mmCIF file of C-alpha atoms in Angstrom:
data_model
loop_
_atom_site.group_PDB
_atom_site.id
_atom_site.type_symbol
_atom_site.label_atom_id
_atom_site.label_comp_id
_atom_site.label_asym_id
_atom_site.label_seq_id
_atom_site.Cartn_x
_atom_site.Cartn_y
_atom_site.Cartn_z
ATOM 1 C CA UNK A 1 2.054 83.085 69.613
ATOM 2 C CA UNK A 2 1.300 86.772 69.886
ATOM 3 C CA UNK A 3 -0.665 88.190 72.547
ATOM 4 C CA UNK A 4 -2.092 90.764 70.996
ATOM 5 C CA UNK A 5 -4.078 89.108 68.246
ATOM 6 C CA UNK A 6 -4.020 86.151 69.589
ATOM 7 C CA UNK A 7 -2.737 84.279 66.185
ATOM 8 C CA UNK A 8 -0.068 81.451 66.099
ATOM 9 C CA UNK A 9 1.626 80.512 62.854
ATOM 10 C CA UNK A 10 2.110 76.596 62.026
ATOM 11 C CA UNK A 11 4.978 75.550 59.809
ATOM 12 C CA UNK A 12 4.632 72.311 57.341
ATOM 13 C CA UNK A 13 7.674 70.906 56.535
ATOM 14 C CA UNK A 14 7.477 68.566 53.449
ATOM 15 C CA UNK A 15 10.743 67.339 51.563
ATOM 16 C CA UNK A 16 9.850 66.282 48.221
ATOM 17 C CA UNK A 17 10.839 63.485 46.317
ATOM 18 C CA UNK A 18 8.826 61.838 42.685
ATOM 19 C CA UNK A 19 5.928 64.147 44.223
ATOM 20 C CA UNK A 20 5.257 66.235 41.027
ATOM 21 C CA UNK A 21 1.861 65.071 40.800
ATOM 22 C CA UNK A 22 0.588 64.639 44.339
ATOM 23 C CA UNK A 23 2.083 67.846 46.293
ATOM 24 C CA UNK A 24 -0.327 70.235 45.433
ATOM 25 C CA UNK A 25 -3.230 67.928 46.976
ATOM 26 C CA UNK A 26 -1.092 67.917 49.740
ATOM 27 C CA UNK A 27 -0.679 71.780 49.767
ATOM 28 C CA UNK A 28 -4.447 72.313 48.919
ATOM 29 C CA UNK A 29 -5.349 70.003 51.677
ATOM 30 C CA UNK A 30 -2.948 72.084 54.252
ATOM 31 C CA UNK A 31 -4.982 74.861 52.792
ATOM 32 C CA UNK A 32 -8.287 73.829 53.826
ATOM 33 C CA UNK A 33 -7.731 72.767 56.738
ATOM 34 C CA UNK A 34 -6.272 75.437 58.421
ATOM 35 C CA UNK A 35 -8.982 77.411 56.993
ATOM 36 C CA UNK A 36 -11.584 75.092 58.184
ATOM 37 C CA UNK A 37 -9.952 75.284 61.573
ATOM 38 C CA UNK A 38 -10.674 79.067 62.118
ATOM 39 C CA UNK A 39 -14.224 78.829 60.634
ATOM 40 C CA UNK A 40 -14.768 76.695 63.432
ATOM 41 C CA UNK A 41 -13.063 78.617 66.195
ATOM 42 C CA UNK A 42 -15.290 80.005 68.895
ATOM 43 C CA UNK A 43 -12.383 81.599 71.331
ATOM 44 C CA UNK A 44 -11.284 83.911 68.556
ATOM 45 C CA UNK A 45 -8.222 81.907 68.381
ATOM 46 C CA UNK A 46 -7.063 81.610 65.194
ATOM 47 C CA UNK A 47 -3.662 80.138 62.817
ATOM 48 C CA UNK A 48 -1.894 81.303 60.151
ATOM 49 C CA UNK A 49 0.386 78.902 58.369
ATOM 50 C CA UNK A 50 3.316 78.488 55.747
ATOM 51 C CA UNK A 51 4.228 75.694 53.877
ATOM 52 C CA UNK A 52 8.033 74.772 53.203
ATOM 53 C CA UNK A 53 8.592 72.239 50.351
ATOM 54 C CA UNK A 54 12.152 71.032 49.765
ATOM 55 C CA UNK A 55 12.866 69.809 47.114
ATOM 56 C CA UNK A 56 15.483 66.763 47.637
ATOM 57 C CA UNK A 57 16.857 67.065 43.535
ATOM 58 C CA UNK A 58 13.775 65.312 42.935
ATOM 59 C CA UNK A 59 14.072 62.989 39.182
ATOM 60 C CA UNK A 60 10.464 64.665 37.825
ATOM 61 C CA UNK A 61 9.530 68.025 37.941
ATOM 62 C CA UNK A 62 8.542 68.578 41.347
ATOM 63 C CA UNK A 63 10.764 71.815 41.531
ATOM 64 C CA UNK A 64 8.303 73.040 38.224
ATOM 65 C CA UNK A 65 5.354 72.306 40.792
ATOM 66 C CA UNK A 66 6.991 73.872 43.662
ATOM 67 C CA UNK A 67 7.749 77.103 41.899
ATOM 68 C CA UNK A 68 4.336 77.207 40.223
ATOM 69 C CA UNK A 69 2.752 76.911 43.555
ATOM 70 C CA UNK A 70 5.462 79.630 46.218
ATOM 71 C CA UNK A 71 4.650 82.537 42.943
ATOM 72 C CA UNK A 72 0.804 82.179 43.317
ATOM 73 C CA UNK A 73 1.320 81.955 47.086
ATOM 74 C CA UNK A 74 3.558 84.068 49.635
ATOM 75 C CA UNK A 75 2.782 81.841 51.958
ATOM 76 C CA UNK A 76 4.841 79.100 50.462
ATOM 77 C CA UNK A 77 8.512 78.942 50.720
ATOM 78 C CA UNK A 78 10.735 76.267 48.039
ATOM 79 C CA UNK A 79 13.724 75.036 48.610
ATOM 80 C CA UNK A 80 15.660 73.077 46.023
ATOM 81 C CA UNK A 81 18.943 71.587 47.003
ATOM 82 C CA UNK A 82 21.845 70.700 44.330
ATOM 83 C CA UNK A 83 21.547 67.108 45.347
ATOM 84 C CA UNK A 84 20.051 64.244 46.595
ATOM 85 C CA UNK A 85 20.752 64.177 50.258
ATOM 86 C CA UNK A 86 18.291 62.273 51.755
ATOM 87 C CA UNK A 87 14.939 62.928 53.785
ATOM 88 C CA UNK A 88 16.077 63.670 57.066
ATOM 89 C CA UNK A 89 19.052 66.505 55.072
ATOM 90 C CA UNK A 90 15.678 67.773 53.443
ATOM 91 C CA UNK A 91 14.049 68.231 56.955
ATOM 92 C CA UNK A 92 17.086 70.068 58.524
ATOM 93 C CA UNK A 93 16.759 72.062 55.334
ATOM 94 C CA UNK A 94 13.052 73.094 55.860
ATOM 95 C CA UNK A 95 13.428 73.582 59.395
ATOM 96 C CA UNK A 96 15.966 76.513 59.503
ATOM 97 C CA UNK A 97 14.013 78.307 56.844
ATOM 98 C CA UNK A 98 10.554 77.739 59.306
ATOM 99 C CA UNK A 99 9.577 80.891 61.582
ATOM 100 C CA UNK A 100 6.254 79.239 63.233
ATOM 101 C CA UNK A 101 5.233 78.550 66.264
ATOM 102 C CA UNK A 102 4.732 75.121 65.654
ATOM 103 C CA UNK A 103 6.464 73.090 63.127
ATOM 104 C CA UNK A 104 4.800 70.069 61.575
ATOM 105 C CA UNK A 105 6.358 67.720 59.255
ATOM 106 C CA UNK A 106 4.322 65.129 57.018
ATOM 107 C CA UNK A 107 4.715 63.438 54.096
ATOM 108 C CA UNK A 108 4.137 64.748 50.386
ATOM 109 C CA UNK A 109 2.596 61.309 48.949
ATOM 110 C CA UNK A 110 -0.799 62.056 51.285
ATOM 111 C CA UNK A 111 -0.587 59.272 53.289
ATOM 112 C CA UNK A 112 -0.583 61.518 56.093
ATOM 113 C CA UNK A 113 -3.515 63.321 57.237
ATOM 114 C CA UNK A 114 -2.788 66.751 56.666
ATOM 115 C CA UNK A 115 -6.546 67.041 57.259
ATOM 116 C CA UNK A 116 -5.515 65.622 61.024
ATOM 117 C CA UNK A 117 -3.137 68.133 61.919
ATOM 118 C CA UNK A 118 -5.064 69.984 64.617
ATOM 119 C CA UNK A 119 -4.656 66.734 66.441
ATOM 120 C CA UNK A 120 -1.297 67.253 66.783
ATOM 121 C CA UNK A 121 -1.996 70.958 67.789
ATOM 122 C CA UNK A 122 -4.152 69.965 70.514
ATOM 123 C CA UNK A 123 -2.287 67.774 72.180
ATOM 124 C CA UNK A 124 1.121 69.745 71.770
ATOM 125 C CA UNK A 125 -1.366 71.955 73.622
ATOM 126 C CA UNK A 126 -1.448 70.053 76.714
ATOM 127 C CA UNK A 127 1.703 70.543 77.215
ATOM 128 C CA UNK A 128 4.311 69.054 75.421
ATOM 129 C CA UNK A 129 7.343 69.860 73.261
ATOM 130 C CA UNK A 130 6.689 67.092 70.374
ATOM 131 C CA UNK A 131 4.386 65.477 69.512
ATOM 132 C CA UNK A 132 4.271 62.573 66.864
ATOM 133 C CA UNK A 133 1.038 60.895 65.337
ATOM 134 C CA UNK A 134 0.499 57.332 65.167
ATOM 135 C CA UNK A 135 -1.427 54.660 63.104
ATOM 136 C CA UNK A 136 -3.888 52.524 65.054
ATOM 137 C CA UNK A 137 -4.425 50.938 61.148
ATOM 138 C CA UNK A 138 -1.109 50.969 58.515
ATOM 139 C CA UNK A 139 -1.132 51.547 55.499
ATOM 140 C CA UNK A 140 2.092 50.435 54.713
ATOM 141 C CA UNK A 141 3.175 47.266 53.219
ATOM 142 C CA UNK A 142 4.424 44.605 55.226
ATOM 143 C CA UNK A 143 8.056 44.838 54.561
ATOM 144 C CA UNK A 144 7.312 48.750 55.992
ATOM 145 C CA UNK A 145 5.525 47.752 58.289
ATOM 146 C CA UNK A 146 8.601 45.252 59.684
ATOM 147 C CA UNK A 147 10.816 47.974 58.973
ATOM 148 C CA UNK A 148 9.443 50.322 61.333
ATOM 149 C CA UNK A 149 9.210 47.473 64.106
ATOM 150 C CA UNK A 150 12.613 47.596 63.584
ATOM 151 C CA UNK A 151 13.565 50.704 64.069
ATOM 152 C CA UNK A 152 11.560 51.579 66.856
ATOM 153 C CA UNK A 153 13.681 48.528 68.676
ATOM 154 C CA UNK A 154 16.442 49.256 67.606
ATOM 155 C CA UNK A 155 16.047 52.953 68.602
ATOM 156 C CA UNK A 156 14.353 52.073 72.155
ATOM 157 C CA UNK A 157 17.873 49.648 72.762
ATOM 158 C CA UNK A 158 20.391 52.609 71.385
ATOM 159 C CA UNK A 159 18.795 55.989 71.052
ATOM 160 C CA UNK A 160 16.602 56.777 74.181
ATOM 161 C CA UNK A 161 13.149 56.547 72.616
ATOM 162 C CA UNK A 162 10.495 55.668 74.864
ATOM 163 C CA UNK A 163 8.974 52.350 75.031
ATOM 164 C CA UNK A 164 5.470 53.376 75.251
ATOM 165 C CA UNK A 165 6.168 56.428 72.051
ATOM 166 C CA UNK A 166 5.421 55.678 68.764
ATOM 167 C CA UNK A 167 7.184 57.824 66.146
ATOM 168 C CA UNK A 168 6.037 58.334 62.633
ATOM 169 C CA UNK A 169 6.812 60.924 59.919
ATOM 170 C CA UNK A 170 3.683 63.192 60.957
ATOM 171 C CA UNK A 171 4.848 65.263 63.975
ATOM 172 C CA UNK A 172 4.943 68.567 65.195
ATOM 173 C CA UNK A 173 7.411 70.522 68.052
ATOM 174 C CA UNK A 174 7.359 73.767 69.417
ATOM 175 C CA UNK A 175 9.362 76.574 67.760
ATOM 176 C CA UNK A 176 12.284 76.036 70.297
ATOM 177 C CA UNK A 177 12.838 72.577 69.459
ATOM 178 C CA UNK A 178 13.289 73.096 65.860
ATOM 179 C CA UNK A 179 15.962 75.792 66.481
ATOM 180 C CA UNK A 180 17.723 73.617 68.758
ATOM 181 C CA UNK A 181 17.810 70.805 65.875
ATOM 182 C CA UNK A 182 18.956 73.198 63.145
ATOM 183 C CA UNK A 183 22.037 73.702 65.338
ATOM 184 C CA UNK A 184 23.564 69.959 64.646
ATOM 185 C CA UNK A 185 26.052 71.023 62.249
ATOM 186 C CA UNK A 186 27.142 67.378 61.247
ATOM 187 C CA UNK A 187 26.099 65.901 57.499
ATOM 188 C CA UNK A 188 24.630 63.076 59.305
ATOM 189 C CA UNK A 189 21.503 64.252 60.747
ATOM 190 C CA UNK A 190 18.795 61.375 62.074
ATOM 191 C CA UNK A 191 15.614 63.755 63.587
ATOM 192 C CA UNK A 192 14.503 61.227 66.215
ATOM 193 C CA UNK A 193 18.113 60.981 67.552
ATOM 194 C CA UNK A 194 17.899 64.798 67.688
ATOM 195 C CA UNK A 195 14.216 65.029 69.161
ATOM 196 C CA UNK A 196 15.493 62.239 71.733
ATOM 197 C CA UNK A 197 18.059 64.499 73.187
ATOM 198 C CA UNK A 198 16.715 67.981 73.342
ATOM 199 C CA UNK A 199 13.642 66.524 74.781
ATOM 200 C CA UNK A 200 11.776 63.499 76.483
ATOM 201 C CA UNK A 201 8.711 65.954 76.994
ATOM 202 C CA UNK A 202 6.910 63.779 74.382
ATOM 203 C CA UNK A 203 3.462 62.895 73.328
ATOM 204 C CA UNK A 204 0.895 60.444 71.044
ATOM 205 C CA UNK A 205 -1.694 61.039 69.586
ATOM 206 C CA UNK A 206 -3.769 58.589 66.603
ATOM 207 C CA UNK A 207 -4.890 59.825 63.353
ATOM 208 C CA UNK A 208 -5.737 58.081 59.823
ATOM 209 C CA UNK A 209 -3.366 56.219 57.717
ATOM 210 C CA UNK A 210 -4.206 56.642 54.275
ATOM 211 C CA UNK A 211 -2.752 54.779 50.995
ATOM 212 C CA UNK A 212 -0.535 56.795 48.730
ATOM 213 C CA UNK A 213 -2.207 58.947 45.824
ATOM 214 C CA UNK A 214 0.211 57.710 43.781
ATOM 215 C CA UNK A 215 3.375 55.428 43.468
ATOM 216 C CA UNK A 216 5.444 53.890 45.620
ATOM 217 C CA UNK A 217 7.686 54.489 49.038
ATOM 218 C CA UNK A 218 11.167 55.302 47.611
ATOM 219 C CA UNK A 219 12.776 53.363 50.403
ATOM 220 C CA UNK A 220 14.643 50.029 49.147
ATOM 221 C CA UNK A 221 15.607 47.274 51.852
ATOM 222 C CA UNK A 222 19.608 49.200 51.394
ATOM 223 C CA UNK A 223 17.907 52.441 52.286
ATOM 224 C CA UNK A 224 16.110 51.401 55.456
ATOM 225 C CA UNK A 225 19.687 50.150 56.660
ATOM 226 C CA UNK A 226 21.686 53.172 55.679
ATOM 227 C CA UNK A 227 18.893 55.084 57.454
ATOM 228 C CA UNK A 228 19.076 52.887 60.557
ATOM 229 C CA UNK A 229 23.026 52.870 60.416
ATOM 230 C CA UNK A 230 22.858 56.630 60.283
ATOM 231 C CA UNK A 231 21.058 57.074 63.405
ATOM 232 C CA UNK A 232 22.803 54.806 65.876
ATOM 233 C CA UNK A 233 26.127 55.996 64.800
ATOM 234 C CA UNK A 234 25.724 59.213 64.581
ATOM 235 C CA UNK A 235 23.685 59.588 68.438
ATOM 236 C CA UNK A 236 25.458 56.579 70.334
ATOM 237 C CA UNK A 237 28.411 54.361 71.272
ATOM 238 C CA UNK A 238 26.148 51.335 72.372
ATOM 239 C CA UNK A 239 27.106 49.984 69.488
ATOM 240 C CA UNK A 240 30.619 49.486 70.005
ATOM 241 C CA UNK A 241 29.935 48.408 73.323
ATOM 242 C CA UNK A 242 28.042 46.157 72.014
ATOM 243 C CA UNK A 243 31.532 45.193 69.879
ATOM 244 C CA UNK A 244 33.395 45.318 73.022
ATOM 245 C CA UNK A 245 31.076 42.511 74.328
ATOM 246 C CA UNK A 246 30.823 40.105 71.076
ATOM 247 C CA UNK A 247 34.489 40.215 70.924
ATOM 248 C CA UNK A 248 34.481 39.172 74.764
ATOM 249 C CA UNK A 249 32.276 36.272 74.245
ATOM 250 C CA UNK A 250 34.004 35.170 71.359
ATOM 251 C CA UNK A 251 37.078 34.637 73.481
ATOM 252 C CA UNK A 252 35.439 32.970 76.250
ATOM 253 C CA UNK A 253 33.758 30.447 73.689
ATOM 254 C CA UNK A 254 37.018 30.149 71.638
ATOM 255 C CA UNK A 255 38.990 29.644 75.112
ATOM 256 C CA UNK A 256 35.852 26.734 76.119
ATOM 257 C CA UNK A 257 36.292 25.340 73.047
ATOM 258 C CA UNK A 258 40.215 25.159 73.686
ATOM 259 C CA UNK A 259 39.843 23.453 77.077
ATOM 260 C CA UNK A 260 37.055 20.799 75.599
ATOM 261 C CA UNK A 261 39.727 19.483 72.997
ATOM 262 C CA UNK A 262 42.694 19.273 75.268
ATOM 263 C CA UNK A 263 40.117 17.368 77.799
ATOM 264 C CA UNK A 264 39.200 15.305 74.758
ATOM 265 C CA UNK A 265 42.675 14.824 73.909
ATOM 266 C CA UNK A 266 43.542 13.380 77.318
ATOM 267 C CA UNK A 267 40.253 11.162 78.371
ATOM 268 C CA UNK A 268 40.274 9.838 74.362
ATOM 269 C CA UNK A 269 43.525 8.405 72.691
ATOM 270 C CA UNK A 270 41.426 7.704 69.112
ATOM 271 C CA UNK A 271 39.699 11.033 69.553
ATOM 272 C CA UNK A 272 39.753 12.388 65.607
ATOM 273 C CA UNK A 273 40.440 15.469 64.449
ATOM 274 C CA UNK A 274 37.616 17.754 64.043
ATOM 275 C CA UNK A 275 38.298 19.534 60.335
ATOM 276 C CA UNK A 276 35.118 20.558 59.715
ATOM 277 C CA UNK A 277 34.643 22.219 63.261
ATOM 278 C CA UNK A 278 37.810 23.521 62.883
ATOM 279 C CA UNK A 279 37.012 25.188 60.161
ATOM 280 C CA UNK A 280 33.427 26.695 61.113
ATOM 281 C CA UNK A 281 34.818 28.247 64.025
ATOM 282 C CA UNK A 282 37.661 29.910 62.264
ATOM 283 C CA UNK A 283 35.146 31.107 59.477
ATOM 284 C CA UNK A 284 32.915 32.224 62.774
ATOM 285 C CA UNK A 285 35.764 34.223 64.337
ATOM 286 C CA UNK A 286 36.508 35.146 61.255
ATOM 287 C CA UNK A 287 33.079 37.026 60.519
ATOM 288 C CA UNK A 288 32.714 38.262 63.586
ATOM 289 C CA UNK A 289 36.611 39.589 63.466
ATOM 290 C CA UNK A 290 35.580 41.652 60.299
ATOM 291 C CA UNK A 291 31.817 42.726 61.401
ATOM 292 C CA UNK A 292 33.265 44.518 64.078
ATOM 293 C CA UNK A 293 36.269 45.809 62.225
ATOM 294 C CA UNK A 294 33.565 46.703 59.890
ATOM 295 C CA UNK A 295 31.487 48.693 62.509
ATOM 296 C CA UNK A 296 34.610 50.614 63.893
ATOM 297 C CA UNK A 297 35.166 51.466 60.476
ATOM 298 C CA UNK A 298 31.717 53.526 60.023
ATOM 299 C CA UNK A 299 32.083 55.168 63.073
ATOM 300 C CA UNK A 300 36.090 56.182 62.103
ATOM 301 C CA UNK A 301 34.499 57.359 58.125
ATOM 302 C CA UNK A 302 32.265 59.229 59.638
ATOM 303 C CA UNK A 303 34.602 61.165 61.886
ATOM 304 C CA UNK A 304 36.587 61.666 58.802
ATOM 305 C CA UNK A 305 33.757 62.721 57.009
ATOM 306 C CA UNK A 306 33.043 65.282 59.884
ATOM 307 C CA UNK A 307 36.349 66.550 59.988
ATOM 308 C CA UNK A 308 36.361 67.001 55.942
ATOM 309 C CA UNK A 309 33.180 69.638 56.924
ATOM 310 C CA UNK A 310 31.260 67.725 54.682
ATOM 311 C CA UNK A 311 28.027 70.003 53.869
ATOM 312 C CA UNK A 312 24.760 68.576 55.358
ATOM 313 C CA UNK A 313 22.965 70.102 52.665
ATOM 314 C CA UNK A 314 23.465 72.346 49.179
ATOM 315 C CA UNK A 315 20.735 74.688 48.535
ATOM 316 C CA UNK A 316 20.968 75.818 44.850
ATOM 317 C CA UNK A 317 17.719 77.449 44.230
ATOM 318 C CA UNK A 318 14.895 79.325 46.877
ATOM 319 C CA UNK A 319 11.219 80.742 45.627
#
């Protein structure tokens, strides 16, 4: 923030995916808010912003939108990238081309509040380095809404998050944070994972959830997983502890199990033989043999991947 005129710019972040006819409510709504914000001011405090959309090679014609909107406004930045690389690739995208103060990432469907944003500003104000809205009511579906219960266990048990944080999609950081996120040079990025370890300065704060203006999330059941796979892989080795301990206990119950038939064996001459236990624990070992293979292997592709310098994103057109 500069002293002398006492302005700070915000930066919204906003990948873009099947958006083409929702983004400029969004954008309008960023608009009007920031405007309304320094109407109200009675410090003589006021915020500038820019808006960075990223296109992530969006099906419709959200990069037609996008374009439309950065010519009849300077402060709008687009970004379209040569392929589909995901929404967290999109964020790392946006955040090395933001220069604000703050950075604040939302959604371009509207479900969240841009209208709420100043929340997030006020409380960053208090004194922390993130800050990340949460829903007292969901909108979400319930298979979302399980999804994110999910996650946030999952990322409590492997990734450092907080038990009493809730993260969403709507959150801002200070400028420092951001630059510090933009320097993960891997193609695997997971933005919690990276919040999580520059940082445990964190704060909540509640605003709205609202329903979509239109369509639906464009996050299948196999893209949750990938997502969720992505982040404890690429931020920590609890998981192959977590190997190192299934393969122990498989032992000691396969080693039990030895002991019980020889016992059986001795103390019952008619004892029969057990095929169909037989077989269920082989076909148990068996799974669990190739699980963990399976996990070892992810970690291994994606050191390969790594090495290969695999890019984390493509840009092939800025406005």
């Amino acid at each position: 923030m500069s002293e002398q005129n006492n302005l700070t710019l915000l930066s919204f972040v906003l990948p873009c995916y099947r958006s083409e006819n929702t983004i400029e409510t969004v954008v309008n709504e960023i608009r009007a808010t920031v405007k309304n914000r320094n109407a109200e001011s009675k410090d003589g405090r006021t915020f500038d912003y820019e808006i960075v959309l990223v296109n992530d090679c969006s099906p419709d014609d959200v990069w037609g939108k996008i374009k439309q909107l950065a010519c009849a406004d300077k402060k709008i930045k687009g970004i379209c990238l040569a392929k589909n690389f995901g929404q967290h690739n999109a964020l790392m995208a946006g955040y090395a081309e933001a220069t604000g103060d703050y950075v604040i990432s939302l959604d371009d469907d509207g479900q969240t509040p841009a209208s709420e944003s100043f929340k997030l500003v006020d409380k960053l104000e208090e004194g922390f380095d993130v800050v990340y809205g949460y829903y007292e009511h969901s909108a979400q579906h319930l298979f979302r809404r399980f999804g994110s219960w999910v996650n946030k266990k999952m990322a409590e048990a492997i990734i450092g998050q907080p038990k009493t944080l809730k993260t969403t999609s709507f959150f801002i950081m200070k400028q420092f944070i951001a630059k510090e996120i933009v320097q993960y040079p891997n193609p695997f990025p997971y933005i919690s994972g990276l919040v999580f370890r520059a940082t445990q300065n964190l704060g909540n704060v509640a605003v709205s959830h609202r329903h979509r203006l239109q369509g639906e999330s464009g996050y299948t059941i196999a893209g949750l997983i990938g997502l969720w796979v992505n982040g404890f892989t690429a931020f920590s080795v609890k998981p192959l502890r977590a190997a190192t301990f299934i393969g122990i206990l498989c032992a000691i119950i396969g080693f039990a199990a030895g002991l019980f038939v020889i016992y059986e064996k001795i103390t019952v001459a008619a004892a029969p033989i057990g095929y169909a236990s037989l077989l269920s624990t082989l076909l148990f070992v068996g799974g669990m043999i190739m699980f963990l293979l399976g996990l070892i292997g992810e970690y291994v592709g994606r050191v390969y991947i790594c090495i290969n310098q695999a890019p984390q994103y493509v840009i092939r057109e800025k406005v």
